mmCIF file of C-alpha atoms in Angstrom:
data_model
loop_
_atom_site.group_PDB
_atom_site.id
_atom_site.type_symbol
_atom_site.label_atom_id
_atom_site.label_comp_id
_atom_site.label_asym_id
_atom_site.label_seq_id
_atom_site.Cartn_x
_atom_site.Cartn_y
_atom_site.Cartn_z
ATOM 1 C CA UNK A 15 -12.242 49.850 -33.558
ATOM 2 C CA UNK A 16 -11.901 49.880 -30.010
ATOM 3 C CA UNK A 17 -9.745 46.611 -29.439
ATOM 4 C CA UNK A 18 -11.518 44.833 -26.726
ATOM 5 C CA UNK A 19 -10.126 44.432 -23.254
ATOM 6 C CA UNK A 20 -7.373 41.667 -21.894
ATOM 7 C CA UNK A 21 -8.982 40.789 -19.183
ATOM 8 C CA UNK A 22 -6.536 41.119 -15.331
ATOM 9 C CA UNK A 23 -5.417 37.954 -14.219
ATOM 10 C CA UNK A 24 -5.181 37.191 -10.506
ATOM 11 C CA UNK A 25 -3.552 34.861 -8.960
ATOM 12 C CA UNK A 26 -4.737 33.893 -4.727
ATOM 13 C CA UNK A 27 -5.251 30.795 -3.181
ATOM 14 C CA UNK A 28 -7.066 27.905 -1.102
ATOM 15 C CA UNK A 29 -6.726 26.736 1.254
ATOM 16 C CA UNK A 30 -9.563 23.314 1.692
ATOM 17 C CA UNK A 31 -10.116 22.131 -2.223
ATOM 18 C CA UNK A 32 -13.777 21.702 -0.334
ATOM 19 C CA UNK A 33 -13.649 25.767 -0.918
ATOM 20 C CA UNK A 34 -13.487 24.773 -5.069
ATOM 21 C CA UNK A 35 -16.296 24.034 -6.817
ATOM 22 C CA UNK A 36 -15.790 20.581 -7.913
ATOM 23 C CA UNK A 37 -17.655 21.571 -11.815
ATOM 24 C CA UNK A 38 -14.700 24.300 -11.912
ATOM 25 C CA UNK A 39 -12.081 21.816 -11.419
ATOM 26 C CA UNK A 40 -14.080 19.265 -13.468
ATOM 27 C CA UNK A 41 -14.347 21.895 -15.620
ATOM 28 C CA UNK A 42 -10.035 22.787 -16.357
ATOM 29 C CA UNK A 43 -8.972 19.270 -15.235
ATOM 30 C CA UNK A 44 -11.683 16.501 -16.206
ATOM 31 C CA UNK A 45 -12.221 13.177 -15.034
ATOM 32 C CA UNK A 46 -9.385 11.287 -16.326
ATOM 33 C CA UNK A 47 -6.109 11.073 -14.889
ATOM 34 C CA UNK A 48 -6.809 10.090 -10.931
ATOM 35 C CA UNK A 49 -4.053 12.156 -9.942
ATOM 36 C CA UNK A 50 -5.712 15.413 -11.158
ATOM 37 C CA UNK A 51 -9.330 14.728 -9.660
ATOM 38 C CA UNK A 52 -11.326 17.326 -6.612
ATOM 39 C CA UNK A 53 -11.198 14.073 -4.882
ATOM 40 C CA UNK A 54 -8.361 12.852 -4.272
ATOM 41 C CA UNK A 55 -7.626 16.370 -3.157
ATOM 42 C CA UNK A 56 -10.834 15.522 -1.797
ATOM 43 C CA UNK A 57 -9.421 11.794 0.084
ATOM 44 C CA UNK A 58 -6.966 13.347 1.339
ATOM 45 C CA UNK A 59 -7.769 16.602 3.478
ATOM 46 C CA UNK A 60 -10.738 14.170 4.896
ATOM 47 C CA UNK A 61 -7.772 11.971 5.603
ATOM 48 C CA UNK A 62 -6.056 14.173 7.539
ATOM 49 C CA UNK A 63 -2.541 13.329 5.129
ATOM 50 C CA UNK A 64 -2.760 16.408 3.854
ATOM 51 C CA UNK A 65 -2.162 19.160 6.512
ATOM 52 C CA UNK A 66 -0.830 22.026 8.645
ATOM 53 C CA UNK A 67 -0.263 19.234 11.530
ATOM 54 C CA UNK A 68 1.742 16.901 8.719
ATOM 55 C CA UNK A 69 3.546 19.612 7.029
ATOM 56 C CA UNK A 70 1.174 19.944 3.745
ATOM 57 C CA UNK A 71 -0.905 22.777 4.642
ATOM 58 C CA UNK A 72 -3.153 22.930 1.656
ATOM 59 C CA UNK A 73 -2.319 26.479 0.176
ATOM 60 C CA UNK A 74 -4.299 25.486 -3.919
ATOM 61 C CA UNK A 75 -4.251 28.549 -6.355
ATOM 62 C CA UNK A 76 -7.288 29.958 -8.010
ATOM 63 C CA UNK A 77 -5.662 32.310 -11.134
ATOM 64 C CA UNK A 78 -9.138 34.487 -11.917
ATOM 65 C CA UNK A 79 -9.988 36.659 -15.254
ATOM 66 C CA UNK A 80 -12.351 39.433 -13.916
ATOM 67 C CA UNK A 81 -13.280 37.879 -11.254
ATOM 68 C CA UNK A 82 -14.362 34.362 -13.350
ATOM 69 C CA UNK A 83 -12.303 31.450 -11.842
ATOM 70 C CA UNK A 84 -9.794 30.523 -15.098
ATOM 71 C CA UNK A 85 -7.694 28.285 -13.878
ATOM 72 C CA UNK A 86 -6.163 25.920 -10.377
ATOM 73 C CA UNK A 87 -4.168 23.038 -9.628
ATOM 74 C CA UNK A 88 -2.521 21.491 -6.486
ATOM 75 C CA UNK A 89 -0.915 23.652 -3.407
ATOM 76 C CA UNK A 90 0.965 23.414 -0.646
ATOM 77 C CA UNK A 91 3.254 25.027 1.877
ATOM 78 C CA UNK A 92 5.745 23.146 3.075
ATOM 79 C CA UNK A 93 7.753 22.771 6.878
ATOM 80 C CA UNK A 94 9.470 20.246 4.934
ATOM 81 C CA UNK A 95 10.594 18.482 2.175
ATOM 82 C CA UNK A 96 9.634 14.617 2.450
ATOM 83 C CA UNK A 97 6.739 13.264 0.082
ATOM 84 C CA UNK A 98 8.458 15.594 -2.957
ATOM 85 C CA UNK A 99 11.027 12.886 -5.337
ATOM 86 C CA UNK A 100 12.610 16.107 -6.293
ATOM 87 C CA UNK A 101 14.580 16.048 -3.482
ATOM 88 C CA UNK A 102 15.729 19.968 -1.949
ATOM 89 C CA UNK A 103 17.439 18.673 1.377
ATOM 90 C CA UNK A 104 20.662 20.529 0.876
ATOM 91 C CA UNK A 105 19.267 23.355 -0.295
ATOM 92 C CA UNK A 106 17.504 23.272 2.581
ATOM 93 C CA UNK A 107 20.850 22.757 4.562
ATOM 94 C CA UNK A 108 23.116 25.217 2.946
ATOM 95 C CA UNK A 109 20.495 28.671 4.421
ATOM 96 C CA UNK A 110 20.410 26.768 7.497
ATOM 97 C CA UNK A 111 24.306 27.543 7.424
ATOM 98 C CA UNK A 112 23.666 31.532 6.760
ATOM 99 C CA UNK A 113 20.825 31.164 9.535
ATOM 100 C CA UNK A 114 17.978 31.890 7.085
ATOM 101 C CA UNK A 115 14.617 30.107 6.410
ATOM 102 C CA UNK A 116 14.381 28.295 3.704
ATOM 103 C CA UNK A 117 10.819 27.488 4.908
ATOM 104 C CA UNK A 118 7.395 28.072 4.561
ATOM 105 C CA UNK A 119 8.482 27.360 0.572
ATOM 106 C CA UNK A 120 5.370 27.438 -1.736
ATOM 107 C CA UNK A 121 5.049 23.826 -4.001
ATOM 108 C CA UNK A 122 2.929 23.756 -6.333
ATOM 109 C CA UNK A 123 2.826 19.315 -6.524
ATOM 110 C CA UNK A 124 0.784 16.119 -6.432
ATOM 111 C CA UNK A 125 1.577 15.101 -3.120
ATOM 112 C CA UNK A 126 3.484 12.176 -2.436
ATOM 113 C CA UNK A 127 3.524 11.182 -6.621
ATOM 114 C CA UNK A 128 6.100 11.368 -8.754
ATOM 115 C CA UNK A 129 4.299 11.783 -11.690
ATOM 116 C CA UNK A 130 4.230 13.928 -15.005
ATOM 117 C CA UNK A 131 1.168 15.292 -16.208
ATOM 118 C CA UNK A 132 -0.893 18.361 -15.733
ATOM 119 C CA UNK A 133 -0.051 20.735 -12.421
ATOM 120 C CA UNK A 134 -1.394 24.118 -14.191
ATOM 121 C CA UNK A 135 -4.932 23.841 -14.992
ATOM 122 C CA UNK A 136 -5.799 26.123 -17.181
ATOM 123 C CA UNK A 137 -8.617 27.264 -19.273
ATOM 124 C CA UNK A 138 -7.447 27.676 -22.798
ATOM 125 C CA UNK A 139 -8.092 30.891 -23.130
ATOM 126 C CA UNK A 140 -5.938 31.892 -19.594
ATOM 127 C CA UNK A 141 -3.685 29.014 -21.594
ATOM 128 C CA UNK A 142 -2.769 31.632 -24.862
ATOM 129 C CA UNK A 143 -2.393 34.606 -22.425
ATOM 130 C CA UNK A 144 -0.186 33.692 -19.977
ATOM 131 C CA UNK A 145 3.133 34.398 -21.035
ATOM 132 C CA UNK A 146 6.453 33.068 -19.066
ATOM 133 C CA UNK A 147 7.014 36.341 -17.441
ATOM 134 C CA UNK A 148 3.108 36.316 -16.288
ATOM 135 C CA UNK A 149 3.485 33.957 -14.472
ATOM 136 C CA UNK A 150 6.537 34.709 -13.140
ATOM 137 C CA UNK A 151 5.707 37.846 -11.748
ATOM 138 C CA UNK A 152 2.131 36.620 -10.410
ATOM 139 C CA UNK A 153 3.640 33.059 -8.068
ATOM 140 C CA UNK A 154 6.883 35.485 -6.961
ATOM 141 C CA UNK A 155 4.436 38.325 -6.041
ATOM 142 C CA UNK A 156 1.901 34.761 -4.724
ATOM 143 C CA UNK A 157 4.904 33.590 -2.699
ATOM 144 C CA UNK A 158 6.075 36.072 -1.643
ATOM 145 C CA UNK A 159 2.180 37.586 -0.129
ATOM 146 C CA UNK A 160 2.209 33.746 1.426
ATOM 147 C CA UNK A 161 5.446 34.691 3.657
ATOM 148 C CA UNK A 162 7.033 31.407 1.639
ATOM 149 C CA UNK A 163 11.533 31.835 0.642
ATOM 150 C CA UNK A 164 10.384 30.110 -2.582
ATOM 151 C CA UNK A 165 7.990 28.396 -5.100
ATOM 152 C CA UNK A 166 8.606 24.713 -6.348
ATOM 153 C CA UNK A 167 6.244 23.439 -9.101
ATOM 154 C CA UNK A 168 7.178 19.187 -10.018
ATOM 155 C CA UNK A 169 6.415 17.401 -12.868
ATOM 156 C CA UNK A 170 5.042 19.483 -15.587
ATOM 157 C CA UNK A 171 3.598 17.726 -18.858
ATOM 158 C CA UNK A 172 4.940 19.495 -21.647
ATOM 159 C CA UNK A 173 2.046 22.485 -21.803
ATOM 160 C CA UNK A 174 3.123 23.226 -18.435
ATOM 161 C CA UNK A 175 7.049 23.321 -18.541
ATOM 162 C CA UNK A 176 6.757 26.358 -22.508
ATOM 163 C CA UNK A 177 5.398 29.023 -19.508
ATOM 164 C CA UNK A 178 7.983 28.498 -16.897
ATOM 165 C CA UNK A 179 10.591 29.138 -19.257
ATOM 166 C CA UNK A 180 11.797 31.934 -17.739
ATOM 167 C CA UNK A 181 15.204 33.239 -17.322
ATOM 168 C CA UNK A 182 14.895 33.228 -12.909
ATOM 169 C CA UNK A 183 13.884 30.246 -12.792
ATOM 170 C CA UNK A 184 15.550 27.301 -11.692
ATOM 171 C CA UNK A 185 14.721 24.088 -14.577
ATOM 172 C CA UNK A 186 15.709 20.698 -12.738
ATOM 173 C CA UNK A 187 15.938 16.920 -14.223
ATOM 174 C CA UNK A 188 16.057 13.831 -13.417
ATOM 175 C CA UNK A 189 15.634 10.429 -14.687
ATOM 176 C CA UNK A 190 13.107 7.921 -13.684
ATOM 177 C CA UNK A 191 11.578 4.340 -16.212
ATOM 178 C CA UNK A 192 8.734 3.946 -17.755
ATOM 179 C CA UNK A 193 7.610 -0.119 -19.080
ATOM 180 C CA UNK A 194 5.551 1.253 -22.909
ATOM 181 C CA UNK A 195 3.600 -0.961 -25.098
ATOM 182 C CA UNK A 196 4.948 -1.367 -28.250
ATOM 183 C CA UNK A 197 1.992 -3.679 -29.336
ATOM 184 C CA UNK A 198 2.905 -6.500 -26.887
ATOM 185 C CA UNK A 199 -0.168 -8.058 -27.628
ATOM 186 C CA UNK A 200 0.491 -10.174 -23.759
ATOM 187 C CA UNK A 201 3.324 -10.539 -21.589
ATOM 188 C CA UNK A 202 4.453 -13.086 -24.217
ATOM 189 C CA UNK A 203 5.417 -10.470 -27.091
ATOM 190 C CA UNK A 204 6.221 -8.271 -24.439
ATOM 191 C CA UNK A 205 9.762 -10.662 -23.493
ATOM 192 C CA UNK A 206 9.754 -11.737 -26.909
ATOM 193 C CA UNK A 207 10.895 -8.349 -27.485
ATOM 194 C CA UNK A 208 13.553 -9.186 -25.292
ATOM 195 C CA UNK A 209 16.976 -10.501 -25.696
ATOM 196 C CA UNK A 210 17.650 -14.138 -24.921
ATOM 197 C CA UNK A 211 19.366 -13.749 -21.321
ATOM 198 C CA UNK A 212 17.153 -10.797 -20.109
ATOM 199 C CA UNK A 213 14.291 -13.420 -21.478
ATOM 200 C CA UNK A 214 15.207 -16.595 -19.625
ATOM 201 C CA UNK A 215 15.950 -14.412 -16.904
ATOM 202 C CA UNK A 216 12.538 -12.872 -16.391
ATOM 203 C CA UNK A 217 11.219 -16.401 -16.420
ATOM 204 C CA UNK A 218 13.237 -17.656 -13.985
ATOM 205 C CA UNK A 219 12.424 -14.128 -11.546
ATOM 206 C CA UNK A 220 8.859 -16.061 -12.567
ATOM 207 C CA UNK A 221 9.116 -19.604 -11.694
ATOM 208 C CA UNK A 222 11.036 -19.404 -8.895
ATOM 209 C CA UNK A 223 8.254 -16.796 -7.373
ATOM 210 C CA UNK A 224 5.338 -20.028 -8.365
ATOM 211 C CA UNK A 225 7.911 -22.359 -7.578
ATOM 212 C CA UNK A 226 8.081 -20.801 -3.098
ATOM 213 C CA UNK A 227 3.932 -21.458 -3.161
ATOM 214 C CA UNK A 228 2.760 -18.161 -4.701
ATOM 215 C CA UNK A 229 -0.058 -16.959 -6.231
ATOM 216 C CA UNK A 230 -1.575 -13.380 -7.218
ATOM 217 C CA UNK A 231 -5.313 -12.282 -7.192
ATOM 218 C CA UNK A 232 -6.920 -8.734 -9.062
ATOM 219 C CA UNK A 233 -8.856 -6.538 -7.087
ATOM 220 C CA UNK A 234 -11.131 -3.696 -7.967
ATOM 221 C CA UNK A 235 -12.427 -0.378 -6.724
ATOM 222 C CA UNK A 236 -15.811 -1.597 -4.786
ATOM 223 C CA UNK A 237 -15.182 -5.510 -5.232
ATOM 224 C CA UNK A 238 -11.682 -4.431 -3.048
ATOM 225 C CA UNK A 239 -13.116 -6.356 0.621
ATOM 226 C CA UNK A 240 -12.892 -4.047 3.463
ATOM 227 C CA UNK A 241 -10.848 -7.257 4.438
ATOM 228 C CA UNK A 242 -7.869 -7.248 1.652
ATOM 229 C CA UNK A 243 -8.222 -3.399 1.662
ATOM 230 C CA UNK A 244 -7.235 -3.943 5.805
ATOM 231 C CA UNK A 245 -4.062 -6.441 4.978
ATOM 232 C CA UNK A 246 -2.783 -4.149 1.949
ATOM 233 C CA UNK A 247 -2.686 -1.285 4.159
ATOM 234 C CA UNK A 248 -0.562 -3.447 6.690
ATOM 235 C CA UNK A 249 1.968 -3.867 4.824
ATOM 236 C CA UNK A 250 2.083 -0.657 3.126
ATOM 237 C CA UNK A 251 2.914 0.593 6.435
ATOM 238 C CA UNK A 252 5.555 -2.239 6.995
ATOM 239 C CA UNK A 253 7.019 -0.190 3.474
ATOM 240 C CA UNK A 254 7.902 2.937 5.396
ATOM 241 C CA UNK A 255 8.135 0.581 9.878
ATOM 242 C CA UNK A 256 11.391 -0.842 8.167
ATOM 243 C CA UNK A 257 12.376 2.190 7.361
ATOM 244 C CA UNK A 258 12.089 4.140 10.800
ATOM 245 C CA UNK A 259 9.366 6.287 9.898
ATOM 246 C CA UNK A 260 5.783 6.640 9.531
ATOM 247 C CA UNK A 261 3.653 6.412 6.542
ATOM 248 C CA UNK A 262 2.091 9.699 4.641
ATOM 249 C CA UNK A 263 -0.774 7.744 3.917
ATOM 250 C CA UNK A 264 -3.542 6.233 6.039
ATOM 251 C CA UNK A 265 -6.127 4.141 6.148
ATOM 252 C CA UNK A 266 -8.684 6.552 6.063
ATOM 253 C CA UNK A 267 -7.348 7.915 2.551
ATOM 254 C CA UNK A 268 -7.198 4.013 1.089
ATOM 255 C CA UNK A 269 -10.459 4.102 1.391
ATOM 256 C CA UNK A 270 -11.854 7.324 0.544
ATOM 257 C CA UNK A 271 -10.416 6.662 -2.595
ATOM 258 C CA UNK A 272 -12.496 2.951 -2.460
ATOM 259 C CA UNK A 273 -15.372 5.056 -1.792
ATOM 260 C CA UNK A 274 -15.191 7.921 -4.144
ATOM 261 C CA UNK A 275 -13.280 7.020 -7.409
ATOM 262 C CA UNK A 276 -13.406 3.193 -7.529
ATOM 263 C CA UNK A 277 -13.317 2.708 -11.192
ATOM 264 C CA UNK A 278 -9.175 4.277 -10.653
ATOM 265 C CA UNK A 279 -8.642 1.722 -7.960
ATOM 266 C CA UNK A 280 -6.677 -1.724 -8.800
ATOM 267 C CA UNK A 281 -5.255 -3.990 -5.991
ATOM 268 C CA UNK A 282 -2.829 -7.108 -6.330
ATOM 269 C CA UNK A 283 -3.034 -9.301 -3.371
ATOM 270 C CA UNK A 284 0.016 -12.058 -3.096
ATOM 271 C CA UNK A 285 -1.302 -15.276 -1.769
ATOM 272 C CA UNK A 286 0.851 -18.142 -0.461
ATOM 273 C CA UNK A 287 -1.099 -21.049 1.919
ATOM 274 C CA UNK A 288 -3.925 -19.225 0.830
ATOM 275 C CA UNK A 289 -2.726 -16.428 3.332
ATOM 276 C CA UNK A 290 -2.237 -12.648 2.082
ATOM 277 C CA UNK A 291 1.267 -12.347 2.138
ATOM 278 C CA UNK A 292 1.705 -9.122 0.006
ATOM 279 C CA UNK A 293 0.612 -6.790 -1.634
ATOM 280 C CA UNK A 294 0.780 -3.224 -4.579
ATOM 281 C CA UNK A 295 -1.872 -1.178 -5.188
ATOM 282 C CA UNK A 296 -2.224 1.183 -8.861
ATOM 283 C CA UNK A 297 -4.424 3.689 -10.552
ATOM 284 C CA UNK A 298 -5.088 3.592 -14.097
ATOM 285 C CA UNK A 299 -5.968 6.877 -16.379
ATOM 286 C CA UNK A 300 -7.629 6.468 -19.291
ATOM 287 C CA UNK A 301 -3.856 6.610 -21.292
ATOM 288 C CA UNK A 302 -1.609 5.003 -17.769
ATOM 289 C CA UNK A 303 -1.381 2.267 -15.378
ATOM 290 C CA UNK A 304 0.289 3.994 -12.561
ATOM 291 C CA UNK A 305 1.554 1.386 -9.590
ATOM 292 C CA UNK A 306 2.547 3.275 -6.542
ATOM 293 C CA UNK A 307 2.331 1.882 -3.309
ATOM 294 C CA UNK A 308 4.244 -1.628 -2.648
ATOM 295 C CA UNK A 309 4.230 -3.975 0.684
ATOM 296 C CA UNK A 310 4.850 -7.177 2.499
ATOM 297 C CA UNK A 311 5.888 -8.014 5.365
ATOM 298 C CA UNK A 312 8.153 -11.144 5.001
ATOM 299 C CA UNK A 313 10.492 -11.849 1.600
ATOM 300 C CA UNK A 314 10.006 -13.646 -1.040
ATOM 301 C CA UNK A 315 12.588 -13.890 -3.750
ATOM 302 C CA UNK A 316 11.826 -11.687 -6.210
ATOM 303 C CA UNK A 317 8.494 -11.220 -4.505
ATOM 304 C CA UNK A 318 8.247 -7.837 -5.718
ATOM 305 C CA UNK A 319 9.359 -7.190 -8.813
ATOM 306 C CA UNK A 320 6.466 -9.933 -9.411
ATOM 307 C CA UNK A 321 3.565 -8.265 -7.360
ATOM 308 C CA UNK A 322 5.412 -4.296 -8.848
ATOM 309 C CA UNK A 323 6.276 -4.896 -12.140
ATOM 310 C CA UNK A 324 5.596 -8.184 -14.612
ATOM 311 C CA UNK A 325 1.799 -8.464 -12.697
ATOM 312 C CA UNK A 326 1.669 -4.247 -12.625
ATOM 313 C CA UNK A 327 2.352 -4.860 -16.948
ATOM 314 C CA UNK A 328 0.061 -8.098 -17.062
ATOM 315 C CA UNK A 329 -2.520 -5.386 -15.748
ATOM 316 C CA UNK A 330 -2.134 -2.432 -17.973
ATOM 317 C CA UNK A 331 -2.079 -5.038 -21.001
ATOM 318 C CA UNK A 332 -5.435 -7.086 -20.464
ATOM 319 C CA UNK A 333 -6.476 -3.577 -19.717
ATOM 320 C CA UNK A 334 -5.376 -1.996 -23.223
ATOM 321 C CA UNK A 335 -2.882 0.614 -21.394
ATOM 322 C CA UNK A 336 0.192 1.408 -23.660
ATOM 323 C CA UNK A 337 2.278 2.592 -21.236
ATOM 324 C CA UNK A 338 3.136 1.548 -17.068
ATOM 325 C CA UNK A 339 4.643 4.655 -14.886
ATOM 326 C CA UNK A 340 6.269 2.011 -12.283
ATOM 327 C CA UNK A 341 7.755 5.257 -9.957
ATOM 328 C CA UNK A 342 10.886 7.287 -8.551
ATOM 329 C CA UNK A 343 13.592 5.440 -8.966
ATOM 330 C CA UNK A 344 14.879 1.573 -9.786
ATOM 331 C CA UNK A 345 17.603 0.634 -12.687
ATOM 332 C CA UNK A 346 16.551 -2.141 -11.781
ATOM 333 C CA UNK A 347 13.642 -1.838 -13.554
ATOM 334 C CA UNK A 348 15.814 -1.073 -16.625
ATOM 335 C CA UNK A 349 16.860 -4.666 -17.233
ATOM 336 C CA UNK A 350 13.223 -5.948 -17.098
ATOM 337 C CA UNK A 351 11.886 -3.230 -20.031
ATOM 338 C CA UNK A 352 12.113 -0.081 -18.295
ATOM 339 C CA UNK A 353 12.943 1.926 -20.985
ATOM 340 C CA UNK A 354 13.996 5.357 -19.369
ATOM 341 C CA UNK A 355 12.254 8.322 -19.182
ATOM 342 C CA UNK A 356 13.181 12.787 -18.382
ATOM 343 C CA UNK A 357 11.297 14.102 -15.453
ATOM 344 C CA UNK A 358 11.647 17.729 -15.171
ATOM 345 C CA UNK A 359 10.780 20.252 -12.299
ATOM 346 C CA UNK A 360 11.085 23.881 -11.951
ATOM 347 C CA UNK A 361 12.085 26.088 -8.782
ATOM 348 C CA UNK A 362 11.288 29.961 -8.101
ATOM 349 C CA UNK A 363 14.064 30.923 -5.538
ATOM 350 C CA UNK A 364 13.766 34.063 -4.401
ATOM 351 C CA UNK A 365 16.780 35.203 -3.164
ATOM 352 C CA UNK A 366 19.161 36.126 -5.377
ATOM 353 C CA UNK A 367 22.568 34.961 -4.184
ATOM 354 C CA UNK A 368 20.971 31.693 -3.532
ATOM 355 C CA UNK A 369 19.496 31.097 -6.787
ATOM 356 C CA UNK A 370 22.381 31.498 -8.613
ATOM 357 C CA UNK A 371 24.585 29.753 -7.102
ATOM 358 C CA UNK A 372 21.269 26.693 -6.469
ATOM 359 C CA UNK A 373 21.320 27.658 -10.750
ATOM 360 C CA UNK A 374 24.439 26.917 -10.342
ATOM 361 C CA UNK A 375 24.501 23.129 -8.668
ATOM 362 C CA UNK A 376 21.875 22.321 -11.199
ATOM 363 C CA UNK A 377 23.821 23.161 -14.806
ATOM 364 C CA UNK A 378 26.620 20.302 -12.726
ATOM 365 C CA UNK A 379 23.750 17.876 -12.164
ATOM 366 C CA UNK A 380 21.825 18.042 -15.106
ATOM 367 C CA UNK A 381 24.488 16.983 -17.379
ATOM 368 C CA UNK A 382 24.782 14.254 -15.599
ATOM 369 C CA UNK A 383 21.640 13.126 -15.354
ATOM 370 C CA UNK A 384 22.349 13.240 -19.703
ATOM 371 C CA UNK A 385 25.371 11.184 -19.134
ATOM 372 C CA UNK A 386 23.166 8.685 -17.523
ATOM 373 C CA UNK A 387 20.109 8.320 -19.499
ATOM 374 C CA UNK A 388 21.925 8.262 -22.261
ATOM 375 C CA UNK A 389 24.979 5.258 -20.962
ATOM 376 C CA UNK A 390 20.515 4.046 -19.859
ATOM 377 C CA UNK A 391 19.053 3.985 -23.001
ATOM 378 C CA UNK A 392 22.474 1.942 -24.518
ATOM 379 C CA UNK A 393 21.721 -0.523 -21.965
ATOM 380 C CA UNK A 394 18.216 -0.894 -22.555
ATOM 381 C CA UNK A 395 17.167 -5.014 -22.914
ATOM 382 C CA UNK A 396 15.800 -4.859 -25.419
ATOM 383 C CA UNK A 397 17.160 -7.451 -29.286
ATOM 384 C CA UNK A 398 17.887 -5.895 -32.292
ATOM 385 C CA UNK A 399 15.986 -6.462 -35.272
ATOM 386 C CA UNK A 400 18.591 -8.810 -36.886
ATOM 387 C CA UNK A 401 19.096 -10.942 -32.819
ATOM 388 C CA UNK A 402 17.367 -13.605 -31.013
#
């Protein structure tokens, strides 16, 4: 009996999300995760946020088996390392010291979004056939064809991590802080799970925000008016301009999200004396609330913590979401009930000498991250069962 032929798997790129049929993208990515929606990448490209001029040349991966699309991944040729949240600036500087080019590099990631999730959007058949060796060969060959010097896959989920376990790839880990609903049934239930000292500290912070005459309004999807969205964008811009650089995203991007992905969009605005003074924009999947974009023009005591974290927790609870990912960084989240979470990235460095040097760095870095993670675990503010 003749065994069925193994299909030939090829990997190529598309220069625009518009060149990938939406039905194929949706078939492989689904519609639940806002950062995997075809419309999300369309908004980035139509608004001009991801283009060659911004250093984000769309080069989305397309896997085919016998000519049929069976896998996709958001990807970009990058001419810099901004907006990635897995920092390799020192690697680029080392290349420069030896007069070697580090850019362009092939980045497989959601732009400006340090959130763990699926990156390789593969059919079940392809995932069953794809091995770490084959994926390594496909990615390395494609990187060389594109004239890039390395490839980088950021914040993959567990299923993708299993396909990236290849000896030639460098594995990096990081630590973020996420909030989880452990059956709290409301914000007071969450506070009750904390130690008395931390519970009192959060209540004091929230009280001080209210004593400044600040209240909050929620807006959802297409209910976000042009006036409110414009005010939010001014606040969002200010976050970047205070650091001396322009924002990654423009107003057209947010307008496009409101038009094409309204069900995912939530906006919390702070109001004082009838004026909008700050705002935070959230995206929601069917399981997770993502806090991503925040800003204000004037500083108020504890306003950032209230708007981005406490209001975010209340929003997650009201939506019945068990997980709140409030973004990168932030030891300050730990004392407010956000738990340490290990994140992952994989890096294919083509230059053998630099691959060996960077591998030594990632091993040493991982030891520090694990130590930091363990220290953070022991510092969580939750009370023991027999304590108040």
